[in-house]
């Protein structure tokens, strides 16, 4: 399957929220439920304002997203986030997309030196995606999910871009 990464645009809005309408997707990544159009717009405006927000496309169809946000920017540490339409799960698409994304980021900004990614301890597929892209387990933490507002055990993975 040939995938392409492109900067997220307003044209991706409807498909973005169509993917998130499948309860399993936001639940797996800890995103909130968006109950109103204004909440959707506010959230998507934040996505659009992130210069490291890339849509994942397969045959011109928006099927997911990868973002990178400052975690401890003074130390060059940024947090990776991603999700994919459930129809495309378990097809190695996210592994390939993240590999391409890391290449883009590594060449785009020398101040980004470390990427971290958090995944629920139960999300084996996401852990494999990260490990297949050179991320290493760093620590287990407790994180409150924006989906259900409950604390969850999270495995944090880390990638030193100089070693990638």
PDB file of C-alpha atoms in Angstrom:
ATOM      1  CA  UNK A   1       0.000   0.000   0.000  1.00  0.00           C
ATOM      2  CA  UNK A   2       1.411   3.378  -1.004  1.00  0.00           C
ATOM      3  CA  UNK A   3       0.899   6.045   1.629  1.00  0.00           C
ATOM      4  CA  UNK A   4       1.726   9.714   1.515  1.00  0.00           C
ATOM      5  CA  UNK A   5       2.135  12.331   4.243  1.00  0.00           C
ATOM      6  CA  UNK A   6       0.890  15.877   3.699  1.00  0.00           C
ATOM      7  CA  UNK A   7       0.341  18.846   5.972  1.00  0.00           C
ATOM      8  CA  UNK A   8      -3.127  18.737   7.493  1.00  0.00           C
ATOM      9  CA  UNK A   9      -5.557  21.246   5.935  1.00  0.00           C
ATOM     10  CA  UNK A  10      -9.131  22.404   6.486  1.00  0.00           C
ATOM     11  CA  UNK A  11     -10.178  19.976   3.731  1.00  0.00           C
ATOM     12  CA  UNK A  12      -9.373  17.122   6.151  1.00  0.00           C
ATOM     13  CA  UNK A  13     -11.834  18.293   8.855  1.00  0.00           C
ATOM     14  CA  UNK A  14     -14.827  16.068   8.014  1.00  0.00           C
ATOM     15  CA  UNK A  15     -12.780  12.925   7.455  1.00  0.00           C
ATOM     16  CA  UNK A  16     -10.764  13.571  10.647  1.00  0.00           C
ATOM     17  CA  UNK A  17     -13.917  13.552  12.755  1.00  0.00           C
ATOM     18  CA  UNK A  18     -15.453  10.708  10.761  1.00  0.00           C
ATOM     19  CA  UNK A  19     -12.472   8.570  11.824  1.00  0.00           C
ATOM     20  CA  UNK A  20     -12.872   9.716  15.435  1.00  0.00           C
ATOM     21  CA  UNK A  21     -16.581   8.852  15.362  1.00  0.00           C
ATOM     22  CA  UNK A  22     -15.567   5.193  15.670  1.00  0.00           C
ATOM     23  CA  UNK A  23     -15.435   4.964  19.474  1.00  0.00           C
ATOM     24  CA  UNK A  24     -12.390   2.676  19.452  1.00  0.00           C
ATOM     25  CA  UNK A  25     -10.108   5.238  17.796  1.00  0.00           C
ATOM     26  CA  UNK A  26     -10.325   8.092  20.341  1.00  0.00           C
ATOM     27  CA  UNK A  27     -10.492   5.554  23.157  1.00  0.00           C
ATOM     28  CA  UNK A  28      -7.173   3.997  22.063  1.00  0.00           C
ATOM     29  CA  UNK A  29      -5.375   7.329  21.806  1.00  0.00           C
ATOM     30  CA  UNK A  30      -7.024   9.115  24.724  1.00  0.00           C
ATOM     31  CA  UNK A  31      -8.696  11.875  22.739  1.00  0.00           C
ATOM     32  CA  UNK A  32     -11.893  13.435  24.075  1.00  0.00           C
ATOM     33  CA  UNK A  33     -15.336  12.915  22.628  1.00  0.00           C
ATOM     34  CA  UNK A  34     -16.328  15.950  20.630  1.00  0.00           C
ATOM     35  CA  UNK A  35     -19.992  16.593  21.358  1.00  0.00           C
ATOM     36  CA  UNK A  36     -20.379  19.931  19.595  1.00  0.00           C
ATOM     37  CA  UNK A  37     -19.314  21.545  16.354  1.00  0.00           C
ATOM     38  CA  UNK A  38     -17.576  24.333  18.263  1.00  0.00           C
ATOM     39  CA  UNK A  39     -15.517  21.802  20.250  1.00  0.00           C
ATOM     40  CA  UNK A  40     -14.546  20.101  16.992  1.00  0.00           C
ATOM     41  CA  UNK A  41     -13.562  23.420  15.421  1.00  0.00           C
ATOM     42  CA  UNK A  42     -11.472  24.503  18.413  1.00  0.00           C
ATOM     43  CA  UNK A  43      -9.669  21.161  18.472  1.00  0.00           C
ATOM     44  CA  UNK A  44      -9.081  21.092  14.722  1.00  0.00           C
ATOM     45  CA  UNK A  45      -7.785  24.680  14.726  1.00  0.00           C
ATOM     46  CA  UNK A  46      -5.142  23.541  17.213  1.00  0.00           C
ATOM     47  CA  UNK A  47      -4.258  20.665  14.878  1.00  0.00           C
ATOM     48  CA  UNK A  48      -3.949  23.075  11.940  1.00  0.00           C
ATOM     49  CA  UNK A  49      -1.764  25.497  13.897  1.00  0.00           C
ATOM     50  CA  UNK A  50       0.753  22.736  14.625  1.00  0.00           C
ATOM     51  CA  UNK A  51       3.437  22.931  11.935  1.00  0.00           C
ATOM     52  CA  UNK A  52       4.209  19.265  12.597  1.00  0.00           C
ATOM     53  CA  UNK A  53       0.709  17.971  11.879  1.00  0.00           C
ATOM     54  CA  UNK A  54       0.623  15.635   8.881  1.00  0.00           C
ATOM     55  CA  UNK A  55      -2.285  13.765   7.383  1.00  0.00           C
ATOM     56  CA  UNK A  56      -1.772  10.183   6.246  1.00  0.00           C
ATOM     57  CA  UNK A  57      -3.213   9.581   2.795  1.00  0.00           C
ATOM     58  CA  UNK A  58      -3.826   6.397   0.847  1.00  0.00           C
ATOM     59  CA  UNK A  59      -4.951   6.954  -2.757  1.00  0.00           C
ATOM     60  CA  UNK A  60      -5.767  10.606  -1.949  1.00  0.00           C
ATOM     61  CA  UNK A  61      -7.988   9.536   0.986  1.00  0.00           C
ATOM     62  CA  UNK A  62      -7.259  10.942   4.453  1.00  0.00           C
ATOM     63  CA  UNK A  63      -6.883   7.878   6.697  1.00  0.00           C
ATOM     64  CA  UNK A  64      -5.051   9.180   9.753  1.00  0.00           C
ATOM     65  CA  UNK A  65      -2.775  11.764  11.288  1.00  0.00           C
ATOM     66  CA  UNK A  66       0.619  12.149  12.923  1.00  0.00           C
ATOM     67  CA  UNK A  67       1.511  15.148  15.078  1.00  0.00           C
ATOM     68  CA  UNK A  68       4.492  16.305  17.066  1.00  0.00           C
ATOM     69  CA  UNK A  69       4.032  18.710  19.976  1.00  0.00           C
ATOM     70  CA  UNK A  70       6.476  20.319  22.395  1.00  0.00           C
ATOM     71  CA  UNK A  71       6.908  18.390  25.633  1.00  0.00           C
ATOM     72  CA  UNK A  72      10.056  20.003  27.017  1.00  0.00           C
ATOM     73  CA  UNK A  73      11.055  22.206  24.057  1.00  0.00           C
ATOM     74  CA  UNK A  74      14.039  23.772  25.835  1.00  0.00           C
ATOM     75  CA  UNK A  75      15.567  20.305  25.934  1.00  0.00           C
ATOM     76  CA  UNK A  76      14.507  19.399  22.383  1.00  0.00           C
ATOM     77  CA  UNK A  77      11.915  16.859  23.585  1.00  0.00           C
ATOM     78  CA  UNK A  78       8.701  16.614  21.563  1.00  0.00           C
ATOM     79  CA  UNK A  79       5.755  14.238  21.902  1.00  0.00           C
ATOM     80  CA  UNK A  80       4.528  12.125  19.002  1.00  0.00           C
ATOM     81  CA  UNK A  81       0.806  11.499  18.601  1.00  0.00           C
ATOM     82  CA  UNK A  82      -1.016   9.539  15.930  1.00  0.00           C
ATOM     83  CA  UNK A  83      -4.167   7.702  14.961  1.00  0.00           C
ATOM     84  CA  UNK A  84      -5.437   5.762  11.993  1.00  0.00           C
ATOM     85  CA  UNK A  85      -8.853   4.835  10.634  1.00  0.00           C
ATOM     86  CA  UNK A  86      -9.713   1.465  12.220  1.00  0.00           C
ATOM     87  CA  UNK A  87     -10.259  -0.033   8.746  1.00  0.00           C
ATOM     88  CA  UNK A  88      -6.502   0.364   8.141  1.00  0.00           C
ATOM     89  CA  UNK A  89      -5.272  -1.082  11.451  1.00  0.00           C
ATOM     90  CA  UNK A  90      -2.839  -4.042  11.397  1.00  0.00           C
ATOM     91  CA  UNK A  91      -1.604  -3.379   7.858  1.00  0.00           C
ATOM     92  CA  UNK A  92       1.788  -1.812   8.788  1.00  0.00           C
ATOM     93  CA  UNK A  93       0.561   1.545   7.497  1.00  0.00           C
ATOM     94  CA  UNK A  94       1.332   3.444  10.689  1.00  0.00           C
ATOM     95  CA  UNK A  95       4.798   1.887  10.895  1.00  0.00           C
ATOM     96  CA  UNK A  96       5.572   3.186   7.400  1.00  0.00           C
ATOM     97  CA  UNK A  97       3.935   6.564   8.035  1.00  0.00           C
ATOM     98  CA  UNK A  98       5.913   7.185  11.225  1.00  0.00           C
ATOM     99  CA  UNK A  99       9.147   6.185   9.485  1.00  0.00           C
ATOM    100  CA  UNK A 100       8.443   8.800   6.792  1.00  0.00           C
ATOM    101  CA  UNK A 101       7.415  11.343   9.438  1.00  0.00           C
ATOM    102  CA  UNK A 102      10.642  10.888  11.413  1.00  0.00           C
ATOM    103  CA  UNK A 103      12.608  11.525   8.207  1.00  0.00           C
ATOM    104  CA  UNK A 104      10.677  14.754   7.623  1.00  0.00           C
ATOM    105  CA  UNK A 105      11.177  15.959  11.205  1.00  0.00           C
ATOM    106  CA  UNK A 106      14.846  15.039  11.350  1.00  0.00           C
ATOM    107  CA  UNK A 107      15.491  17.224   8.303  1.00  0.00           C
ATOM    108  CA  UNK A 108      13.059  20.007   9.281  1.00  0.00           C
ATOM    109  CA  UNK A 109      14.242  21.172  12.686  1.00  0.00           C
ATOM    110  CA  UNK A 110      17.643  20.470  14.288  1.00  0.00           C
ATOM    111  CA  UNK A 111      16.304  21.651  17.668  1.00  0.00           C
ATOM    112  CA  UNK A 112      14.122  18.534  17.902  1.00  0.00           C
ATOM    113  CA  UNK A 113      16.476  15.951  19.356  1.00  0.00           C
ATOM    114  CA  UNK A 114      14.190  13.497  21.156  1.00  0.00           C
ATOM    115  CA  UNK A 115      10.723  12.174  20.409  1.00  0.00           C
ATOM    116  CA  UNK A 116       8.619  10.547  23.087  1.00  0.00           C
ATOM    117  CA  UNK A 117       5.391   8.639  22.574  1.00  0.00           C
ATOM    118  CA  UNK A 118       2.911   7.358  25.139  1.00  0.00           C
ATOM    119  CA  UNK A 119       0.713   4.335  24.579  1.00  0.00           C
ATOM    120  CA  UNK A 120      -1.666   2.439  26.839  1.00  0.00           C
ATOM    121  CA  UNK A 121       0.072  -0.606  28.301  1.00  0.00           C
ATOM    122  CA  UNK A 122      -2.600  -2.744  26.626  1.00  0.00           C
ATOM    123  CA  UNK A 123      -1.968  -1.334  23.124  1.00  0.00           C
ATOM    124  CA  UNK A 124       0.491  -3.928  21.840  1.00  0.00           C
ATOM    125  CA  UNK A 125       0.113  -2.864  18.192  1.00  0.00           C
ATOM    126  CA  UNK A 126       1.116   0.724  18.954  1.00  0.00           C
ATOM    127  CA  UNK A 127       4.139  -0.454  20.948  1.00  0.00           C
ATOM    128  CA  UNK A 128       5.256  -2.536  17.958  1.00  0.00           C
ATOM    129  CA  UNK A 129       4.861   0.465  15.636  1.00  0.00           C
ATOM    130  CA  UNK A 130       7.146   2.488  17.899  1.00  0.00           C
ATOM    131  CA  UNK A 131       9.710  -0.287  18.387  1.00  0.00           C
ATOM    132  CA  UNK A 132       9.827  -0.926  14.629  1.00  0.00           C
ATOM    133  CA  UNK A 133      10.786   2.729  14.211  1.00  0.00           C
ATOM    134  CA  UNK A 134      13.641   2.687  16.717  1.00  0.00           C
ATOM    135  CA  UNK A 135      11.803   3.860  19.832  1.00  0.00           C
ATOM    136  CA  UNK A 136      12.827   2.230  23.116  1.00  0.00           C
ATOM    137  CA  UNK A 137      10.749   1.747  26.252  1.00  0.00           C
ATOM    138  CA  UNK A 138      11.593   4.524  28.697  1.00  0.00           C
ATOM    139  CA  UNK A 139       9.225   4.276  31.656  1.00  0.00           C
ATOM    140  CA  UNK A 140       5.709   3.482  32.774  1.00  0.00           C
ATOM    141  CA  UNK A 141       3.635   6.421  33.960  1.00  0.00           C
ATOM    142  CA  UNK A 142       0.043   7.174  34.921  1.00  0.00           C
ATOM    143  CA  UNK A 143      -1.807   9.489  32.545  1.00  0.00           C
ATOM    144  CA  UNK A 144      -5.359  10.790  32.690  1.00  0.00           C
ATOM    145  CA  UNK A 145      -7.242  10.097  29.482  1.00  0.00           C
ATOM    146  CA  UNK A 146      -9.168  12.936  27.864  1.00  0.00           C
ATOM    147  CA  UNK A 147     -11.544  10.232  26.618  1.00  0.00           C
ATOM    148  CA  UNK A 148     -12.848   8.985  29.970  1.00  0.00           C
ATOM    149  CA  UNK A 149     -11.017  11.269  32.439  1.00  0.00           C
ATOM    150  CA  UNK A 150      -9.661   8.226  34.266  1.00  0.00           C
ATOM    151  CA  UNK A 151      -6.043   7.438  35.094  1.00  0.00           C
ATOM    152  CA  UNK A 152      -4.434   4.777  32.906  1.00  0.00           C
ATOM    153  CA  UNK A 153      -1.067   3.048  32.930  1.00  0.00           C
ATOM    154  CA  UNK A 154       0.955   4.284  29.993  1.00  0.00           C
ATOM    155  CA  UNK A 155       4.210   3.021  28.535  1.00  0.00           C
ATOM    156  CA  UNK A 156       6.439   5.854  27.401  1.00  0.00           C
ATOM    157  CA  UNK A 157       8.812   5.252  24.514  1.00  0.00           C
ATOM    158  CA  UNK A 158      11.723   7.451  23.500  1.00  0.00           C
ATOM    159  CA  UNK A 159      13.670   7.999  20.279  1.00  0.00           C
ATOM    160  CA  UNK A 160      16.944   9.911  20.138  1.00  0.00           C
ATOM    161  CA  UNK A 161      16.973  11.368  16.621  1.00  0.00           C
ATOM    162  CA  UNK A 162      20.786  11.439  16.506  1.00  0.00           C
ATOM    163  CA  UNK A 163      20.732   7.632  16.738  1.00  0.00           C
ATOM    164  CA  UNK A 164      18.021   7.109  14.116  1.00  0.00           C
TER     165      UNK A 164
END
